[in-house]
Short mmCIF file of C-alpha atoms (C1' of nucleotides) in Angstrom, two decimals:
data_model
loop_
_atom_site.label_atom_id
_atom_site.label_comp_id
_atom_site.label_asym_id
_atom_site.label_seq_id
_atom_site.Cartn_x
_atom_site.Cartn_y
_atom_site.Cartn_z
CA UNK A 1047 -222.00 -63.28 1.79
CA UNK A 1048 -224.03 -66.32 2.85
CA UNK A 1049 -225.19 -68.62 0.10
CA UNK A 1050 -228.79 -68.41 1.30
CA UNK A 1051 -228.65 -64.63 1.07
CA UNK A 1052 -227.23 -64.74 -2.45
CA UNK A 1053 -229.87 -67.26 -3.51
CA UNK A 1054 -232.61 -65.12 -2.02
CA UNK A 1055 -231.46 -61.94 -3.72
CA UNK A 1056 -230.92 -63.65 -7.05
CA UNK A 1057 -234.37 -65.20 -7.05
CA UNK A 1058 -236.01 -62.02 -5.81
CA UNK A 1059 -234.33 -59.97 -8.50
CA UNK A 1060 -235.45 -62.41 -11.17
CA UNK A 1061 -239.01 -62.34 -9.93
CA UNK A 1062 -239.11 -58.54 -9.72
CA UNK A 1063 -237.64 -58.26 -13.22
CA UNK A 1064 -240.06 -60.76 -14.66
CA UNK A 1065 -237.28 -63.14 -15.69
CA UNK A 1066 -239.13 -65.67 -13.59
CA UNK A 1067 -242.67 -65.11 -14.85
CA UNK A 1068 -245.73 -65.45 -12.61
CA UNK A 1069 -246.74 -69.09 -12.34
CA UNK A 1070 -243.20 -70.42 -12.81
CA UNK A 1071 -242.58 -73.40 -10.55
CA UNK A 1072 -239.78 -72.96 -8.03
CA UNK A 1073 -238.34 -76.43 -7.37
CA UNK A 1074 -235.55 -76.80 -4.82
CA UNK A 1075 -233.27 -79.11 -6.77
CA UNK A 1076 -233.64 -77.19 -10.01
CA UNK A 1077 -232.87 -73.83 -8.41
CA UNK A 1078 -230.04 -75.32 -6.37
CA UNK A 1079 -228.38 -76.59 -9.53
CA UNK A 1080 -228.99 -73.38 -11.39
CA UNK A 1081 -227.65 -71.16 -8.61
CA UNK A 1082 -224.76 -73.46 -7.81
CA UNK A 1083 -225.56 -74.04 -4.14
CA UNK A 1084 -227.08 -76.92 -2.24
CA UNK A 1085 -230.74 -77.35 -1.43
CA UNK A 1086 -230.39 -76.05 2.13
CA UNK A 1087 -229.81 -72.36 1.35
CA UNK A 1088 -232.29 -72.52 -1.56
CA UNK A 1089 -234.87 -73.86 0.84
CA UNK A 1090 -234.34 -70.90 3.10
CA UNK A 1091 -234.50 -68.49 0.17
CA UNK A 1092 -237.77 -69.98 -1.05
CA UNK A 1093 -239.25 -69.76 2.44
CA UNK A 1094 -238.37 -66.07 2.57
CA UNK A 1095 -239.87 -65.46 -0.86
CA UNK A 1096 -243.07 -67.12 0.25
CA UNK A 1097 -243.14 -65.01 3.41
CA UNK A 1098 -242.63 -61.94 1.20
CA UNK A 1099 -245.60 -62.94 -0.92
CA UNK A 1100 -243.45 -63.17 -4.05
CA UNK A 1101 -243.99 -66.94 -4.16
CA UNK A 1102 -247.18 -68.82 -3.40
CA UNK A 1103 -247.81 -72.44 -2.53
CA UNK A 1104 -249.93 -73.73 -5.42
CA UNK A 1105 -250.36 -77.09 -3.71
CA UNK A 1106 -248.76 -78.78 -0.74
CA UNK A 1107 -245.59 -79.52 -2.66
CA UNK A 1108 -245.30 -76.98 -5.44
CA UNK A 1109 -244.28 -73.36 -5.02
CA UNK A 1110 -244.91 -70.86 -7.80
CA UNK A 1111 -243.97 -67.29 -8.56
CA UNK A 1112 -246.95 -65.22 -7.42
CA UNK A 1113 -249.43 -63.91 -9.93
CA UNK A 1114 -249.25 -60.25 -10.93
CA UNK A 1115 -252.54 -59.41 -12.58
CA UNK A 1116 -254.82 -56.41 -12.33
CA UNK A 1117 -256.61 -57.87 -9.30
CA UNK A 1118 -253.42 -58.31 -7.29
CA UNK A 1119 -252.28 -54.81 -8.21
CA UNK A 1120 -255.56 -53.41 -6.92
CA UNK A 1121 -255.09 -55.46 -3.76
CA UNK A 1122 -251.61 -54.08 -3.33
CA UNK A 1123 -252.81 -50.52 -3.65
CA UNK A 1124 -255.54 -51.07 -1.09
CA UNK A 1125 -252.87 -52.17 1.36
CA UNK A 1126 -250.57 -49.32 0.38
CA UNK A 1127 -253.37 -46.82 0.88
CA UNK A 1128 -253.83 -48.08 4.43
CA UNK A 1129 -250.14 -48.29 5.33
CA UNK A 1130 -248.78 -45.27 3.53
CA UNK A 1131 -251.71 -43.11 4.56
CA UNK A 1132 -250.99 -43.95 8.17
CA UNK A 1133 -247.25 -43.50 7.63
CA UNK A 1134 -247.69 -40.04 6.12
CA UNK A 1135 -249.99 -39.06 8.94
CA UNK A 1136 -247.57 -40.19 11.63
CA UNK A 1137 -244.59 -38.71 9.80
CA UNK A 1138 -246.34 -35.32 9.67
CA UNK A 1139 -246.78 -35.58 13.42
CA UNK A 1140 -243.26 -36.73 14.33
CA UNK A 1141 -241.00 -35.39 11.62
CA UNK A 1142 -237.87 -33.33 12.00
CA UNK A 1143 -238.62 -30.50 9.52
CA UNK A 1144 -234.92 -30.00 8.75
CA UNK A 1145 -234.51 -33.50 7.38
CA UNK A 1146 -237.49 -33.14 5.08
CA UNK A 1147 -236.39 -29.70 3.92
CA UNK A 1148 -233.27 -31.22 2.38
CA UNK A 1149 -235.42 -33.85 0.72
CA UNK A 1150 -237.82 -31.22 -0.57
CA UNK A 1151 -234.96 -29.51 -2.39
CA UNK A 1152 -233.95 -32.74 -4.12
CA UNK A 1153 -237.55 -33.52 -5.02
CA UNK A 1154 -238.08 -30.06 -6.55
CA UNK A 1155 -235.21 -30.77 -8.93
CA UNK A 1156 -236.51 -34.23 -9.79
CA UNK A 1157 -238.51 -33.27 -12.92
CA UNK A 1158 -235.34 -32.08 -14.64
CA UNK A 1159 -233.70 -35.42 -13.99
CA UNK A 1160 -236.26 -36.99 -16.28
CA UNK A 1161 -234.72 -35.25 -19.28
CA UNK A 1162 -231.37 -36.88 -18.61
CA UNK A 1163 -231.92 -40.39 -19.86
CA UNK A 1164 -231.48 -43.58 -17.88
CA UNK A 1165 -229.04 -42.13 -15.36
CA UNK A 1166 -231.50 -39.39 -14.62
CA UNK A 1167 -234.28 -41.93 -14.24
CA UNK A 1168 -232.21 -43.87 -11.73
CA UNK A 1169 -231.46 -40.65 -9.86
CA UNK A 1170 -235.17 -39.85 -9.89
CA UNK A 1171 -236.03 -43.17 -8.31
CA UNK A 1172 -233.26 -42.64 -5.76
CA UNK A 1173 -234.98 -39.47 -4.62
CA UNK A 1174 -238.35 -41.21 -4.37
CA UNK A 1175 -236.75 -44.05 -2.41
CA UNK A 1176 -235.07 -41.53 -0.12
CA UNK A 1177 -238.48 -40.04 0.58
CA UNK A 1178 -239.82 -43.45 1.55
CA UNK A 1179 -236.79 -43.97 3.80
CA UNK A 1180 -237.22 -40.60 5.45
CA UNK A 1181 -240.91 -41.18 6.13
CA UNK A 1182 -240.14 -44.59 7.52
CA UNK A 1183 -237.51 -43.11 9.84
CA UNK A 1184 -239.80 -40.31 10.97
CA UNK A 1185 -242.62 -42.73 11.78
CA UNK A 1186 -240.33 -44.60 14.20
CA UNK A 1187 -242.51 -47.70 14.20
CA UNK A 1188 -240.64 -50.95 13.43
CA UNK A 1189 -243.78 -52.93 12.76
CA UNK A 1190 -245.17 -50.37 10.34
CA UNK A 1191 -241.73 -50.13 8.76
CA UNK A 1192 -241.70 -53.88 8.09
CA UNK A 1193 -245.14 -53.73 6.50
CA UNK A 1194 -244.07 -50.78 4.35
CA UNK A 1195 -240.97 -52.65 3.20
CA UNK A 1196 -243.12 -55.52 2.06
CA UNK A 1197 -245.37 -53.16 0.13
CA UNK A 1198 -242.34 -51.48 -1.43
CA UNK A 1199 -241.15 -54.85 -2.67
CA UNK A 1200 -244.39 -55.47 -4.51
CA UNK A 1201 -244.50 -51.90 -5.72
CA UNK A 1202 -241.09 -52.33 -7.30
CA UNK A 1203 -242.42 -55.35 -9.14
CA UNK A 1204 -245.37 -53.38 -10.48
CA UNK A 1205 -243.10 -50.48 -11.37
CA UNK A 1206 -240.95 -52.71 -13.55
CA UNK A 1207 -243.97 -54.33 -15.17
CA UNK A 1208 -245.69 -51.07 -16.05
CA UNK A 1209 -242.94 -48.89 -17.44
CA UNK A 1210 -243.81 -45.33 -16.52
CA UNK A 1211 -244.20 -42.50 -19.01
CA UNK A 1212 -242.15 -39.35 -18.32
CA UNK A 1213 -245.24 -37.20 -17.99
CA UNK A 1214 -246.63 -39.54 -15.34
CA UNK A 1215 -243.34 -39.42 -13.43
CA UNK A 1216 -243.34 -35.62 -13.58
CA UNK A 1217 -246.86 -35.59 -12.17
CA UNK A 1218 -245.85 -38.11 -9.52
CA UNK A 1219 -242.96 -35.89 -8.48
CA UNK A 1220 -245.30 -32.98 -7.86
CA UNK A 1221 -247.64 -35.24 -5.90
CA UNK A 1222 -244.69 -36.32 -3.76
CA UNK A 1223 -243.73 -32.70 -3.29
CA UNK A 1224 -247.15 -31.96 -1.88
CA UNK A 1225 -246.84 -34.87 0.54
CA UNK A 1226 -243.47 -33.57 1.72
CA UNK A 1227 -244.84 -30.07 2.14
CA UNK A 1228 -247.70 -31.41 4.22
CA UNK A 1229 -245.27 -33.38 6.37
CA UNK A 1230 -243.03 -30.35 6.87
CA UNK A 1231 -246.07 -28.27 7.78
CA UNK A 1232 -247.18 -30.94 10.24
CA UNK A 1233 -250.53 -31.12 8.49
CA UNK A 1234 -251.51 -34.73 9.20
CA UNK A 1235 -254.76 -34.73 7.27
CA UNK A 1236 -253.24 -33.16 4.19
CA UNK A 1237 -250.33 -35.59 4.30
CA UNK A 1238 -252.72 -38.54 4.41
CA UNK A 1239 -255.04 -37.18 1.75
CA UNK A 1240 -252.21 -36.20 -0.59
CA UNK A 1241 -250.91 -39.76 -0.22
CA UNK A 1242 -254.36 -41.08 -1.06
CA UNK A 1243 -254.48 -38.90 -4.16
CA UNK A 1244 -251.01 -39.97 -5.24
CA UNK A 1245 -251.84 -43.66 -4.86
CA UNK A 1246 -255.13 -43.27 -6.67
CA UNK A 1247 -253.50 -41.65 -9.68
CA UNK A 1248 -250.60 -44.05 -9.58
CA UNK A 1249 -252.94 -47.05 -9.58
CA UNK A 1250 -254.99 -45.62 -12.42
CA UNK A 1251 -251.84 -45.21 -14.47
CA UNK A 1252 -250.52 -48.67 -13.61
CA UNK A 1253 -253.78 -50.34 -14.61
CA UNK A 1254 -253.97 -48.41 -17.86
CA UNK A 1255 -250.36 -49.27 -18.56
CA UNK A 1256 -250.75 -53.02 -18.14
CA UNK A 1257 -254.05 -52.88 -20.02
CA UNK A 1258 -252.20 -51.28 -22.90
CA UNK A 1259 -249.42 -53.84 -22.69
CA UNK A 1260 -251.79 -56.82 -22.67
CA UNK A 1261 -253.63 -55.26 -25.61
CA UNK A 1262 -250.35 -55.33 -27.49
CA UNK A 1263 -249.82 -58.97 -26.62
CA UNK A 1264 -253.33 -60.11 -27.53
CA UNK A 1265 -255.16 -57.61 -29.73
CA UNK A 1266 -258.41 -59.58 -29.48
CA UNK A 1267 -258.46 -59.16 -25.74
CA UNK A 1268 -259.09 -62.86 -25.10
CA UNK A 1269 -256.02 -63.22 -22.91
CA UNK B 528 -247.85 -83.38 10.71
CA UNK B 529 -244.42 -82.17 9.58
CA UNK B 530 -241.82 -81.72 12.29
CA UNK B 531 -241.10 -78.15 11.19
CA UNK B 532 -244.79 -77.31 11.53
CA UNK B 533 -244.96 -78.84 15.00
CA UNK B 534 -241.82 -76.99 16.05
CA UNK B 535 -243.21 -73.73 14.71
CA UNK B 536 -246.55 -74.08 16.47
CA UNK B 537 -244.94 -75.18 19.72
CA UNK B 538 -242.56 -72.24 19.78
CA UNK B 539 -245.22 -69.79 18.68
CA UNK B 540 -247.58 -70.99 21.39
CA UNK B 541 -244.87 -70.63 24.02
CA UNK B 542 -244.04 -67.13 22.87
CA UNK B 543 -247.68 -66.05 22.80
CA UNK B 544 -248.25 -67.51 26.25
CA UNK B 545 -245.17 -65.88 27.68
CA UNK B 546 -243.57 -69.22 28.57
CA UNK B 547 -240.70 -68.00 26.45
CA UNK B 548 -240.29 -64.50 27.80
CA UNK B 549 -239.22 -61.55 25.65
CA UNK B 550 -235.46 -61.52 25.29
CA UNK B 551 -235.08 -65.28 25.62
CA UNK B 552 -232.42 -66.58 23.25
CA UNK B 553 -233.63 -69.06 20.67
CA UNK B 554 -230.68 -71.32 19.85
CA UNK B 555 -231.11 -74.02 17.22
CA UNK B 556 -229.40 -76.88 19.01
CA UNK B 557 -231.08 -76.16 22.32
CA UNK B 558 -234.57 -75.97 20.81
CA UNK B 559 -233.91 -79.01 18.65
CA UNK B 560 -233.02 -81.07 21.71
CA UNK B 561 -235.92 -79.70 23.70
CA UNK B 562 -238.50 -80.33 20.96
CA UNK B 563 -237.04 -83.68 20.00
CA UNK B 564 -236.37 -82.93 16.34
CA UNK B 565 -233.24 -82.12 14.38
CA UNK B 566 -231.90 -78.66 13.66
CA UNK B 567 -233.33 -78.52 10.15
CA UNK B 568 -237.03 -78.17 11.04
CA UNK B 569 -236.16 -75.95 14.00
CA UNK B 570 -234.25 -73.70 11.65
CA UNK B 571 -237.31 -73.35 9.45
CA UNK B 572 -239.53 -72.70 12.46
CA UNK B 573 -237.21 -69.96 13.74
CA UNK B 574 -237.12 -68.35 10.31
CA UNK B 575 -240.91 -68.25 10.27
CA UNK B 576 -241.04 -66.77 13.75
CA UNK B 577 -238.62 -64.07 12.68
CA UNK B 578 -240.72 -63.33 9.60
CA UNK B 579 -243.76 -63.12 11.88
CA UNK B 580 -241.98 -60.60 14.05
CA UNK B 581 -242.23 -62.83 17.11
CA UNK B 582 -238.45 -63.30 17.11
CA UNK B 583 -235.82 -60.70 16.39
CA UNK B 584 -232.17 -61.01 15.41
CA UNK B 585 -230.31 -59.41 18.29
CA UNK B 586 -226.99 -59.85 16.50
CA UNK B 587 -225.85 -61.82 13.48
CA UNK B 588 -225.85 -65.06 15.44
CA UNK B 589 -228.41 -64.73 18.18
CA UNK B 590 -232.15 -64.74 17.78
CA UNK B 591 -234.34 -63.58 20.64
CA UNK B 592 -238.01 -63.58 21.49
CA UNK B 593 -239.26 -60.13 20.49
CA UNK B 594 -239.81 -57.50 23.11
CA UNK B 595 -243.36 -56.75 24.21
CA UNK B 596 -243.27 -53.41 25.97
CA UNK B 597 -245.55 -50.39 25.87
CA UNK B 598 -243.75 -48.95 22.85
CA UNK B 599 -244.22 -52.07 20.74
CA UNK B 600 -247.87 -52.29 21.75
CA UNK B 601 -248.41 -48.72 20.61
CA UNK B 602 -246.63 -49.60 17.35
CA UNK B 603 -248.89 -52.59 16.89
CA UNK B 604 -252.00 -50.51 17.37
CA UNK B 605 -250.82 -47.92 14.86
CA UNK B 606 -250.53 -50.71 12.30
CA UNK B 607 -253.86 -52.21 13.32
CA UNK B 608 -255.55 -48.83 12.98
CA UNK B 609 -254.32 -48.59 9.40
CA UNK B 610 -255.11 -52.17 8.39
CA UNK B 611 -258.33 -52.76 10.28
CA UNK B 612 -259.67 -49.34 9.39
CA UNK B 613 -259.14 -50.11 5.73
CA UNK B 614 -260.54 -53.62 6.19
CA UNK B 615 -263.72 -52.35 7.84
CA UNK B 616 -264.15 -49.76 5.13
CA UNK B 617 -263.77 -52.30 2.33
CA UNK B 618 -265.93 -54.85 4.13
CA UNK B 619 -268.72 -52.29 4.42
CA UNK B 620 -268.49 -51.80 0.67
CA UNK B 621 -268.32 -55.46 -0.38
CA UNK B 622 -270.12 -57.39 2.31
CA UNK B 623 -272.94 -59.85 1.93
CA UNK B 624 -275.40 -58.47 4.53
CA UNK B 625 -276.83 -61.93 5.21
CA UNK B 626 -273.53 -63.28 6.45
CA UNK B 627 -273.03 -60.41 8.85
CA UNK B 628 -276.63 -60.60 10.09
CA UNK B 629 -275.92 -64.06 11.49
CA UNK B 630 -272.77 -62.74 13.12
CA UNK B 631 -274.64 -59.80 14.58
CA UNK B 632 -277.00 -62.18 16.36
CA UNK B 633 -274.09 -64.04 17.95
CA UNK B 634 -272.38 -60.82 18.93
CA UNK B 635 -275.52 -59.45 20.58
CA UNK B 636 -275.53 -62.50 22.86
CA UNK B 637 -271.83 -62.19 23.65
CA UNK B 638 -272.15 -60.12 26.85
CA UNK B 639 -274.09 -62.93 28.52
CA UNK B 640 -271.30 -65.36 27.71
CA UNK B 641 -269.06 -63.38 30.01
CA UNK B 642 -271.06 -64.52 33.02
CA UNK B 643 -270.40 -68.16 32.21
CA UNK B 644 -266.80 -68.57 33.31
CA UNK B 645 -263.91 -69.78 31.24
CA UNK B 646 -266.02 -71.67 28.70
CA UNK B 647 -268.03 -68.54 28.12
CA UNK B 648 -264.86 -66.53 27.73
CA UNK B 649 -263.61 -68.94 25.11
CA UNK B 650 -266.95 -68.74 23.33
CA UNK B 651 -266.74 -64.95 23.49
CA UNK B 652 -263.36 -64.94 21.81
CA UNK B 653 -264.66 -67.39 19.22
CA UNK B 654 -267.31 -64.85 18.24
CA UNK B 655 -264.75 -62.04 18.01
CA UNK B 656 -262.49 -64.26 15.91
CA UNK B 657 -265.42 -65.13 13.68
CA UNK B 658 -265.98 -61.42 13.12
CA UNK B 659 -262.37 -60.99 12.06
CA UNK B 660 -262.73 -63.97 9.72
CA UNK B 661 -265.91 -62.60 8.21
CA UNK B 662 -264.40 -59.19 7.61
CA UNK B 663 -261.34 -60.78 6.06
CA UNK B 664 -263.53 -62.83 3.74
CA UNK B 665 -265.67 -59.85 2.76
CA UNK B 666 -262.63 -57.74 1.95
CA UNK B 667 -261.48 -60.35 -0.60
CA UNK B 668 -257.92 -59.05 -0.64
CA UNK B 669 -255.26 -61.73 -0.04
CA UNK B 670 -252.49 -59.24 0.64
CA UNK B 671 -254.53 -57.34 3.19
CA UNK B 672 -255.62 -60.64 4.68
CA UNK B 673 -252.01 -61.68 5.21
CA UNK B 674 -251.19 -58.38 6.90
CA UNK B 675 -254.25 -58.72 9.12
CA UNK B 676 -253.23 -62.24 10.13
CA UNK B 677 -249.87 -60.95 11.23
CA UNK B 678 -251.50 -58.25 13.29
CA UNK B 679 -253.87 -60.78 14.83
CA UNK B 680 -250.89 -62.85 15.93
CA UNK B 681 -249.39 -59.95 17.84
CA UNK B 682 -252.79 -58.94 19.16
CA UNK B 683 -253.22 -62.42 20.62
CA UNK B 684 -249.92 -61.99 22.41
CA UNK B 685 -250.99 -58.67 23.89
CA UNK B 686 -254.36 -60.12 24.82
CA UNK B 687 -252.71 -62.87 26.85
CA UNK B 688 -250.33 -60.44 28.50
CA UNK B 689 -253.01 -57.97 29.55
CA UNK B 690 -255.80 -60.10 30.91
CA UNK B 691 -259.02 -58.29 30.15
CA UNK B 692 -261.57 -57.27 32.77
CA UNK B 693 -265.15 -58.42 32.12
CA UNK B 694 -266.45 -54.85 31.96
CA UNK B 695 -263.90 -54.04 29.26
CA UNK B 696 -264.93 -57.09 27.27
CA UNK B 697 -268.57 -56.11 27.55
CA UNK B 698 -267.73 -52.66 26.23
CA UNK B 699 -265.63 -54.17 23.46
CA UNK B 700 -268.57 -56.36 22.43
CA UNK B 701 -270.79 -53.32 21.99
CA UNK B 702 -268.04 -51.58 20.01
CA UNK B 703 -267.83 -54.62 17.76
CA UNK B 704 -271.58 -54.58 17.40
CA UNK B 705 -271.44 -51.05 16.10
CA UNK B 706 -268.79 -52.02 13.57
CA UNK B 707 -270.95 -54.89 12.35
CA UNK B 708 -273.98 -52.63 12.09
CA UNK B 709 -272.00 -50.15 10.03
CA UNK B 710 -270.79 -52.93 7.75
CA UNK B 711 -274.31 -54.28 7.30
CA UNK B 712 -275.56 -50.78 6.54
CA UNK B 713 -272.77 -50.33 4.02
CA UNK B 714 -271.65 -47.20 5.86
CA UNK B 715 -267.94 -47.18 5.05
CA UNK B 716 -267.03 -44.11 7.08
CA UNK B 717 -268.87 -45.27 10.16
CA UNK B 718 -267.27 -48.69 9.88
CA UNK B 719 -263.81 -47.16 9.74
CA UNK B 720 -264.45 -44.68 12.51
CA UNK B 721 -266.05 -47.23 14.80
CA UNK B 722 -262.99 -49.39 14.27
CA UNK B 723 -260.79 -46.46 15.16
CA UNK B 724 -262.77 -45.86 18.33
CA UNK B 725 -262.60 -49.53 19.28
CA UNK B 726 -258.85 -49.69 18.79
CA UNK B 727 -258.31 -46.47 20.70
CA UNK B 728 -260.22 -47.73 23.73
CA UNK B 729 -258.66 -51.15 23.45
CA UNK B 730 -255.16 -49.69 23.41
CA UNK B 731 -255.92 -47.44 26.36
CA UNK B 732 -257.09 -50.44 28.33
CA UNK B 733 -254.12 -52.58 27.32
CA UNK B 734 -251.62 -49.91 28.34
CA UNK B 735 -253.35 -49.35 31.67
CA UNK B 736 -253.44 -53.08 32.24
CA UNK B 737 -249.73 -53.67 31.69
CA UNK B 738 -248.93 -50.52 33.65
CA UNK B 739 -250.86 -51.97 36.54
CA UNK B 740 -249.10 -55.31 36.16
CA UNK B 741 -245.61 -53.80 36.07
CA UNK B 742 -246.53 -51.71 39.11
CA UNK B 743 -247.21 -54.98 40.89
CA UNK B 744 -243.87 -56.37 39.82
CA UNK B 745 -241.80 -53.32 40.73
CA UNK B 746 -243.64 -50.92 43.06
CA UNK B 747 -240.88 -48.35 42.76
CA UNK B 748 -241.39 -48.08 39.05
CA UNK B 749 -237.69 -48.43 38.26
CA UNK B 750 -238.17 -51.44 36.01
"C1'" DT C 941 -203.15 -56.64 38.67
"C1'" DC C 942 -204.41 -55.59 34.22
"C1'" DT C 943 -204.21 -56.23 29.38
"C1'" DG C 944 -203.60 -58.51 25.14
"C1'" DG C 945 -203.43 -62.47 22.47
"C1'" DC C 946 -204.25 -67.23 21.62
"C1'" DA C 947 -206.73 -71.34 21.89
"C1'" DA C 948 -210.74 -73.97 22.69
"C1'" DT C 949 -215.46 -74.42 22.59
"C1'" DT C 950 -219.88 -73.56 20.84
"C1'" DG C 951 -223.15 -72.38 17.56
"C1'" DT C 952 -224.41 -71.35 12.90
"C1'" DG C 953 -223.96 -72.22 7.57
"C1'" DT C 954 -223.79 -75.64 4.12
"C1'" DA C 955 -223.74 -80.06 1.92
"C1'" DT C 956 -225.39 -84.52 1.52
"C1'" DA C 957 -227.51 -88.94 2.63
"C1'" DC C 958 -231.65 -91.08 3.83
"C1'" DA C 959 -236.81 -91.25 4.69
"C1'" DT C 960 -241.21 -90.28 3.23
"C1'" DC C 961 -244.96 -88.85 0.63
"C1'" DG C 962 -247.43 -87.87 -3.62
"C1'" DA C 963 -248.28 -88.11 -8.41
"C1'" DG C 964 -248.36 -90.21 -12.59
"C1'" DT C 965 -248.22 -94.24 -15.30
"C1'" DT C 966 -248.77 -98.78 -16.49
"C1'" DC C 967 -250.59 -103.17 -16.15
"C1'" DC C 968 -254.07 -106.34 -14.94
"C1'" DC C 969 -258.68 -107.70 -14.29
"C1'" DA C 970 -263.49 -107.30 -15.03
"C1'" DT D 518 -262.12 -101.19 -23.43
"C1'" DG D 519 -262.46 -98.95 -19.07
"C1'" DG D 520 -261.41 -98.66 -14.36
"C1'" DG D 521 -258.71 -99.51 -10.47
"C1'" DA D 522 -254.71 -100.66 -8.01
"C1'" DA D 523 -249.94 -101.04 -7.46
"C1'" DC D 524 -245.53 -99.62 -8.56
"C1'" DT D 525 -242.05 -96.49 -9.86
"C1'" DC D 526 -240.11 -92.12 -10.07
"C1'" DG D 527 -239.15 -87.82 -8.34
"C1'" DA D 528 -239.66 -84.26 -5.22
"C1'" DT D 529 -239.79 -82.64 -0.60
"C1'" DG D 530 -238.89 -83.47 4.61
"C1'" DT D 531 -235.50 -84.67 7.99
"C1'" DA D 532 -231.17 -85.95 10.06
"C1'" DT D 533 -226.41 -85.55 10.39
"C1'" DA D 534 -221.59 -84.57 9.28
"C1'" DC D 535 -218.40 -81.15 8.35
"C1'" DA D 536 -216.66 -76.30 7.75
"C1'" DC D 537 -216.22 -71.96 9.53
"C1'" DA D 538 -216.67 -67.99 12.38
"C1'" DA D 539 -217.24 -65.81 16.78
"C1'" DT D 540 -217.02 -65.50 21.51
"C1'" DT D 541 -215.20 -66.56 25.78
"C1'" DG D 542 -211.88 -67.83 28.99
"C1'" DC D 543 -207.30 -68.57 30.26
"C1'" DC D 544 -202.49 -67.72 30.35
"C1'" DA D 545 -198.51 -65.04 29.91
"C1'" DG D 546 -196.19 -60.85 30.01
"C1'" DA D 547 -195.78 -56.14 31.31
#
DNA sequence: TCTGGCAATTGTGTATACATCGAGTTCCCA
DNA sequence: TGGGAACTCGATGTATACACAATTGCCAGA
């Protein structure tokens, strides 16, 4: 694999996992040394991260890992509502019912996966990701697909920050099931509205979850 | 200004203007020679263009100017409908009425600009751009703003491809006026729906316009 | 004449050297 | 002692050399 690709994936993974905390400076030489490649591929990786919105230019010459606070999570969900609402609507219009029927079966079994520990959790997320993939394919719109991919990237970051409770994931699975049913039925409005509902509840949970976490970190609530 | 920035803007301008036609190969050495800089800044410029969606990797080693056919225009408008609908909705909720009142005045005078030749046309587009800026500011969502900027880039390309008739622009101005009125009134649904209407009519015109143009190019309709 | 393989050319991927700009610090002068 | 200016240090911006891979064209053999 190309060095620039490895550098990009390594840095992206570290940002998503929080190993590189928000605000961390991303200097070319430092990262080049750390990753064992020259500045050239690191440069390209950093440019991609900035395009992704995972890194932000703090000043003309310093690049930082993007912030991930409540405000940016709300911003993300406002974008997701727009993009995923549209995607669900278009998928309901253009879908091949057979492909979603298979997915529906897997999704119906998802709640049980959550009793099976970490492997089950991974399998659960695989199903959810497969749903996103299927919707993206059904929409058949490369530009919308690119925008959705970007949103998925940021969603993954939020997901890892706000570790989900099993009961929330079980609820999310049933929300997803409703979206799939609406898509299979070709009910565009229901697909869009069910997506809206899912995102609303998901955001509420995410905000509560990080609130709770920051309360643990600073019981006085000053930071 | 940095060489990479100059290279990026030069290439972007040429793509938007159609000087570099869709499908044109963008080779590093060739562009570096042509633009009078080394491969390094050209490389960065090409990466940005690809991230923008103005260039597409045709294979592992060849980058091309992105296609701009009816299908991709429809795709663009599906994304715009999602993003701009959400933006109008949020702007109607968060706007400062005073700032949009000023804009409303300018927009009301826009139709007369269209009788004043090319300068008037430029002034007209300045007003429309100012509206986009104002909405973006009112929304106060950096992630949505970035997505909107990307859409505006592609919209500019379509705009230059499908030269607008004055009567269409006059109609568009009144559609914009309705959007502004809805935003000032804080009517979120009307703002979103008026945006939908505007985009629908705009797309219909754009498709008819390029249809007409391609009919001129190939009267048999085979290409 | 056609096909398959080899070689040459061309373009990208990476490393590195050099140029340039900015920031921070220190020293000098008021 | 405080403020300003210059210098130094370090980081990014750019150019270029080299390595490598792919594609294309040519030649030989069937």
